[in-house]
Short mmCIF file of C-alpha atoms in Angstrom, two decimals:
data_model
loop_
_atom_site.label_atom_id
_atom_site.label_comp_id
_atom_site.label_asym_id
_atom_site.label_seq_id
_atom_site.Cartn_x
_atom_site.Cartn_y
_atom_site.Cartn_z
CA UNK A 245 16.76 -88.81 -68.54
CA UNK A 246 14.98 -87.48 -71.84
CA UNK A 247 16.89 -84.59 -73.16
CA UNK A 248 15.19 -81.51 -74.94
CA UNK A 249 17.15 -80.50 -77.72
CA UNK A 250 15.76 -76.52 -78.85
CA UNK A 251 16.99 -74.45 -81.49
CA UNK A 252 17.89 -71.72 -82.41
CA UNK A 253 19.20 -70.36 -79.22
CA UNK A 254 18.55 -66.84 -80.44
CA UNK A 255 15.96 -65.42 -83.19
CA UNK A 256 16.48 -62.23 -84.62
CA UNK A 257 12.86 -60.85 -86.75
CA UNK A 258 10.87 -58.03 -87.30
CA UNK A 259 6.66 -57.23 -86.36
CA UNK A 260 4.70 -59.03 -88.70
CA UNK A 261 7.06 -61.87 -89.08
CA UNK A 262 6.52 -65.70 -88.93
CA UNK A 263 8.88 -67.40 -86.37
CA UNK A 264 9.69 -70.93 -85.82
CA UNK A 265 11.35 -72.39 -82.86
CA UNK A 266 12.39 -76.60 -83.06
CA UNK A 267 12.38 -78.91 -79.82
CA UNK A 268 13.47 -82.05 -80.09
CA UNK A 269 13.32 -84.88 -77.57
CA UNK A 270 16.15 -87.74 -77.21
CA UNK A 271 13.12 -90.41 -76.94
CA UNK A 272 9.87 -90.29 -77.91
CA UNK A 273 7.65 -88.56 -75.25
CA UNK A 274 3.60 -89.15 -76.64
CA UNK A 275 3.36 -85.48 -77.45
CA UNK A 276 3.40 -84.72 -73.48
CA UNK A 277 5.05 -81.57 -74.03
CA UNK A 278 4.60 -77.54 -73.34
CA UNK A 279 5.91 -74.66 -75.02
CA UNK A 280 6.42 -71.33 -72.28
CA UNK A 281 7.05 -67.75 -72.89
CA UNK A 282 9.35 -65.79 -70.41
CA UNK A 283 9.92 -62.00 -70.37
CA UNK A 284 12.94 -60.52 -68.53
CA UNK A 285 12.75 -60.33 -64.51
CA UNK A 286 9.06 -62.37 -64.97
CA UNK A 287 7.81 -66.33 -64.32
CA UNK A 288 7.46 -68.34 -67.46
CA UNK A 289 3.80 -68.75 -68.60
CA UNK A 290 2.53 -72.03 -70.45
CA UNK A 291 1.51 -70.88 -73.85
CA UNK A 292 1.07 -74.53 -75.53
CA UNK A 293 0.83 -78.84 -74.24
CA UNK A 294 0.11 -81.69 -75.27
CA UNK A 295 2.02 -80.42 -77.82
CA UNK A 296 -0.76 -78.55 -79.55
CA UNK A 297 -3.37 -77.50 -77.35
CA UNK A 298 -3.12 -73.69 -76.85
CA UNK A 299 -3.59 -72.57 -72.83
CA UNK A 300 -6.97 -70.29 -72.49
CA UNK A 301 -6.29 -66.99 -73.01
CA UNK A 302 -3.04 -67.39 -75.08
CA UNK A 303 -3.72 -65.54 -78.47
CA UNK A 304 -4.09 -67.52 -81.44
CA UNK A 305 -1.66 -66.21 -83.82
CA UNK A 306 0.66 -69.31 -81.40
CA UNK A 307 0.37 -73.00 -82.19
CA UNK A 308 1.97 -75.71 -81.60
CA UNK A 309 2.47 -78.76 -83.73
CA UNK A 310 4.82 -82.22 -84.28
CA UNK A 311 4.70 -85.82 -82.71
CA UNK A 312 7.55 -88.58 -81.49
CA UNK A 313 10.59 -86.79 -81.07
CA UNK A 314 10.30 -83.43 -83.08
CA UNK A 315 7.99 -80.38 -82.13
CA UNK A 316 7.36 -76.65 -83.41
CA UNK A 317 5.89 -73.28 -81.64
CA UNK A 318 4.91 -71.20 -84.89
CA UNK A 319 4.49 -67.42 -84.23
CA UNK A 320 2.24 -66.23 -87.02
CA UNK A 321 2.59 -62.31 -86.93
CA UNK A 322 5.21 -61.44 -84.32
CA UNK A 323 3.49 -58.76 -81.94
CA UNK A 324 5.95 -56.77 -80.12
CA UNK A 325 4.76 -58.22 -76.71
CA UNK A 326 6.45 -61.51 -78.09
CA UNK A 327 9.52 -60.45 -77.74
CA UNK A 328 10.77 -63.26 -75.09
CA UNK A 329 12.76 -66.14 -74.55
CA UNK A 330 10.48 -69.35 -75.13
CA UNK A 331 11.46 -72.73 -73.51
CA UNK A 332 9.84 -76.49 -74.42
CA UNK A 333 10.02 -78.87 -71.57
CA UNK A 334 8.64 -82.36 -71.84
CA UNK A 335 6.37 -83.93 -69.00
CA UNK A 336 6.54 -88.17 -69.97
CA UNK A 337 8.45 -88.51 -67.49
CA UNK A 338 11.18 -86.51 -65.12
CA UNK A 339 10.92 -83.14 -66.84
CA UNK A 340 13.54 -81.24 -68.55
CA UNK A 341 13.48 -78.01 -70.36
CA UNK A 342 14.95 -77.18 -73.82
CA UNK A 343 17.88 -74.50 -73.32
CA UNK A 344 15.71 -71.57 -74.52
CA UNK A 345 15.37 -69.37 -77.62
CA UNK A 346 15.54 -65.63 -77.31
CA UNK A 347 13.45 -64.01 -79.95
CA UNK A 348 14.93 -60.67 -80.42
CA UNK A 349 14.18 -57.46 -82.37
CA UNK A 350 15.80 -57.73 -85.86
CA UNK B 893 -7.92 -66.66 -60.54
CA UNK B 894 -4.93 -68.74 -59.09
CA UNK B 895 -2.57 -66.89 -57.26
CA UNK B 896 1.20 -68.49 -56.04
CA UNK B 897 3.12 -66.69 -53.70
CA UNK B 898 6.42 -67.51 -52.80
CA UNK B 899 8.79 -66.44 -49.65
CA UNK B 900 12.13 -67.29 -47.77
CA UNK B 901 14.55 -66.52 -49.91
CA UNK B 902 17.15 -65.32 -48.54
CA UNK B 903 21.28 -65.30 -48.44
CA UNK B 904 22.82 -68.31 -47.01
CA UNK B 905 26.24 -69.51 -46.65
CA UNK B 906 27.38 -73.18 -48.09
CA UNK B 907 26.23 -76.15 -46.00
CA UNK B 908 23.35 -73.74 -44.61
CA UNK B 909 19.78 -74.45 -44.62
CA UNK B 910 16.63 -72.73 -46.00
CA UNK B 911 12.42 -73.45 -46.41
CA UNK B 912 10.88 -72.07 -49.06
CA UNK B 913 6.88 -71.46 -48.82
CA UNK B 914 4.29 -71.03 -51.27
CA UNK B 915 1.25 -69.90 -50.57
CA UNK B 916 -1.69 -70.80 -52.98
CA UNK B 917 -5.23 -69.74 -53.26
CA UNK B 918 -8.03 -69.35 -56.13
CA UNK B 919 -7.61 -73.20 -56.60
CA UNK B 920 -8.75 -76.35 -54.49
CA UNK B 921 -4.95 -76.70 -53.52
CA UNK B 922 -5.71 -80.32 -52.02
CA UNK B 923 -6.89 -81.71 -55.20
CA UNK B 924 -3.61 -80.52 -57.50
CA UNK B 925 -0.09 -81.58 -57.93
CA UNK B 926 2.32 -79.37 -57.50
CA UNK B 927 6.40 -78.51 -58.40
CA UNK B 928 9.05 -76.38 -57.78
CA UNK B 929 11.11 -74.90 -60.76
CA UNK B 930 14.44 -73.21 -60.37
CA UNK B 931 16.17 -70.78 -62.52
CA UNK B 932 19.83 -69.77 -61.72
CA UNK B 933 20.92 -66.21 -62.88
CA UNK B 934 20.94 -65.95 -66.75
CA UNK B 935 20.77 -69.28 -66.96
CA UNK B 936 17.69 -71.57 -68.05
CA UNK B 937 15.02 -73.61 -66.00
CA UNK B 938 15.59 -76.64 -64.48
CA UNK B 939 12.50 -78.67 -62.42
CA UNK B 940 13.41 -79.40 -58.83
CA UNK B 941 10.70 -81.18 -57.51
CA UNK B 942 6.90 -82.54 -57.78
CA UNK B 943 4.42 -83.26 -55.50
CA UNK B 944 1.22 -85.36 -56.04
CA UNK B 945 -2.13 -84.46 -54.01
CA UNK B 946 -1.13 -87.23 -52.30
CA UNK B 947 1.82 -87.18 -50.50
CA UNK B 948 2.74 -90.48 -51.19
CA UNK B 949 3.91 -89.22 -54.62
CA UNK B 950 6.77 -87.39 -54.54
CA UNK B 951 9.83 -86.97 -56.57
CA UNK B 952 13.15 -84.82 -56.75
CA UNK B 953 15.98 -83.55 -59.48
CA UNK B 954 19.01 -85.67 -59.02
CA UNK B 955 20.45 -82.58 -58.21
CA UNK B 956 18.89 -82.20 -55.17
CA UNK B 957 17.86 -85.73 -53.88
CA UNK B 958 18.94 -85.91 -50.26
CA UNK B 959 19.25 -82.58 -49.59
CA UNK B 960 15.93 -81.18 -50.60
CA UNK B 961 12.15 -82.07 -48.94
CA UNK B 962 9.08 -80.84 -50.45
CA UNK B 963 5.90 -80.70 -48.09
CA UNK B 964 2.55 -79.62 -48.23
CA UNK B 965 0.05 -78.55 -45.75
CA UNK B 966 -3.31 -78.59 -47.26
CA UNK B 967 -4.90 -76.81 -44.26
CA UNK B 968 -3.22 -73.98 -44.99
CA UNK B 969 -2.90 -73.88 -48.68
CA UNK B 970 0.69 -73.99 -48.59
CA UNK B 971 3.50 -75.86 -50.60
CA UNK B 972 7.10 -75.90 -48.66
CA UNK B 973 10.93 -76.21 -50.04
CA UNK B 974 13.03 -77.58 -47.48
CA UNK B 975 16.49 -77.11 -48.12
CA UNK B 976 19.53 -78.19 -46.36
CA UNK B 977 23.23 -78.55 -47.31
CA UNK B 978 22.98 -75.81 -49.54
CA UNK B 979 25.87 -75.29 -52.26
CA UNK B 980 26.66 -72.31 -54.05
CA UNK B 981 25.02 -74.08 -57.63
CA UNK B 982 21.79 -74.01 -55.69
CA UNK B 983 21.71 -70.01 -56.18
CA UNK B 984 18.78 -69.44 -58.48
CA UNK B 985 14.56 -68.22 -58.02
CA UNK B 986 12.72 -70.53 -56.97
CA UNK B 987 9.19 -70.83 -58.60
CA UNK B 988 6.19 -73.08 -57.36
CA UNK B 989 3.53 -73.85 -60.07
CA UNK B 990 0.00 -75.90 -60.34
CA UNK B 991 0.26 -78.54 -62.25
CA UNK B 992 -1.93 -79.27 -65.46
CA UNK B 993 -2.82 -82.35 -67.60
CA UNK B 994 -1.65 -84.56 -64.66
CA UNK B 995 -2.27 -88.20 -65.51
CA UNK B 996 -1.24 -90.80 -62.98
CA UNK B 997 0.77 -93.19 -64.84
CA UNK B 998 1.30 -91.28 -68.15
CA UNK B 999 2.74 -87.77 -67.47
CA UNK B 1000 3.83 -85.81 -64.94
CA UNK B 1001 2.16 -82.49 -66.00
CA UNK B 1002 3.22 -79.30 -67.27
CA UNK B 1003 3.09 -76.28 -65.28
CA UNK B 1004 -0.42 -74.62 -65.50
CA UNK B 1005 0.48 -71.74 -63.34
CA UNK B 1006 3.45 -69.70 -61.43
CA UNK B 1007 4.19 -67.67 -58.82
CA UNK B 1008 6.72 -64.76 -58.86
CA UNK B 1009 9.52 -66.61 -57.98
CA UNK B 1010 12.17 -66.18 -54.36
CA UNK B 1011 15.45 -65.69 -54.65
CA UNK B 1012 18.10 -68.24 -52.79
CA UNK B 1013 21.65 -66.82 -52.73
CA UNK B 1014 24.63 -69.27 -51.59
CA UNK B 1015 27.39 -67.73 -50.58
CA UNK B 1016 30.39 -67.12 -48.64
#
């Protein structure tokens, strides 16, 4: 099995901040991979795949970028609806989802 | 707008047995892969299974190969969980989603869309 390697586990930043959050696969996966958001007590919603290509309707201040093995969700200008915990999960093969990184208020 | 709705969770004791449904509309549900996700209290998610719109394609978690069947009935717009020899590790929500960006041969999809989850509860 491919494993998803995400860090940090928890984000601590203020409105208005840029935030980064890392995913990395054990094996290359041909950019087949999607970034989700998931608020507390909700289902996760798809935000990014194909490693770049932002879901309709997901604002644009979210992107996704990298290739092979190593992948980034930027948040440019942390809303206060972003608040979450954001998971990567791979689909090459078998999928598996990155542990999770809770972006919290700083 | 796609709409997943989930049902039959429920508390069960170890070694019981459970179906999950989904219901789906707002879609062509015969034309889409589908998958069930779980998430176990404060813990992450984990994928469980995957459907293809043909039923000839079908997969499962180690996890739960064995124990769990996944069925659809495209007459009735409905995806089905069944699940037997439950352990208390099973205890988690249980999502179904639509897959996206399926490519036969290349990926397995991500998960365009999901429902609002069912909670499974093993225990004694």
């Amino acid at each position: 099995d491919i494993q998803m390697t995400q860090s940090p586990s928890t984000l601590s930043a203020s409105v208005g901040d840029r935030v980064t959050i890392t995913c990395r696969a054990s094996q290359s996966i041909n950019n087949w991979l999607a970034w989700y958001q998931q608020k507390p007590g909700k289902a996760p919603k798809v935000l990014i795949y194909r490693a770049s290509t932002l879901e309709s309707g997901v604002p644009s201040r979210f992107s996704g970028s990298g290739s092979g093995t190593e992948f980034t969700l930027t948040i440019s200008g942390l809303q206060p609806d972003d608040f979450a915990t954001y998971y990567c999960q791979h689909y090459y093969t078998q999928p598996t989802f990155g542990q999770g990184t809770k972006v919290e208020i700083k | 707008e796609v709409q997943l709705v989930e049902s039959g969770g429920a508390l069960v004791q170890p070694g019981g047995s459970l179906r999950l449904s989904c219901a789906a509309s707002g879609f062509t549900f015969s034309s889409h892969e589908m998958k069930w996700v779980r998430q176990a209290p404060g813990k992450g998610l984990e994928w469980v299974s995957f459907v293809g719109s043909s039923v000839n394609n079908i997969h499962y978690a180690d996890s739960v190969k064995g124990r769990f069947t996944v069925s659809r009935d495209n007459a009735k717009n409905s995806l089905y969980l069944h699940m037997n020899s439950l352990r208390v590790d099973d205890t988690a929500v249980y999502y179904c989603a639509r897959v996206g960006g399926y490519i036969y041969g290349e990926n397995w999809g991500y998960n365009a869309n999901w429902g609002q989850g069912t909670l499974v509860t093993v225990s004694s």
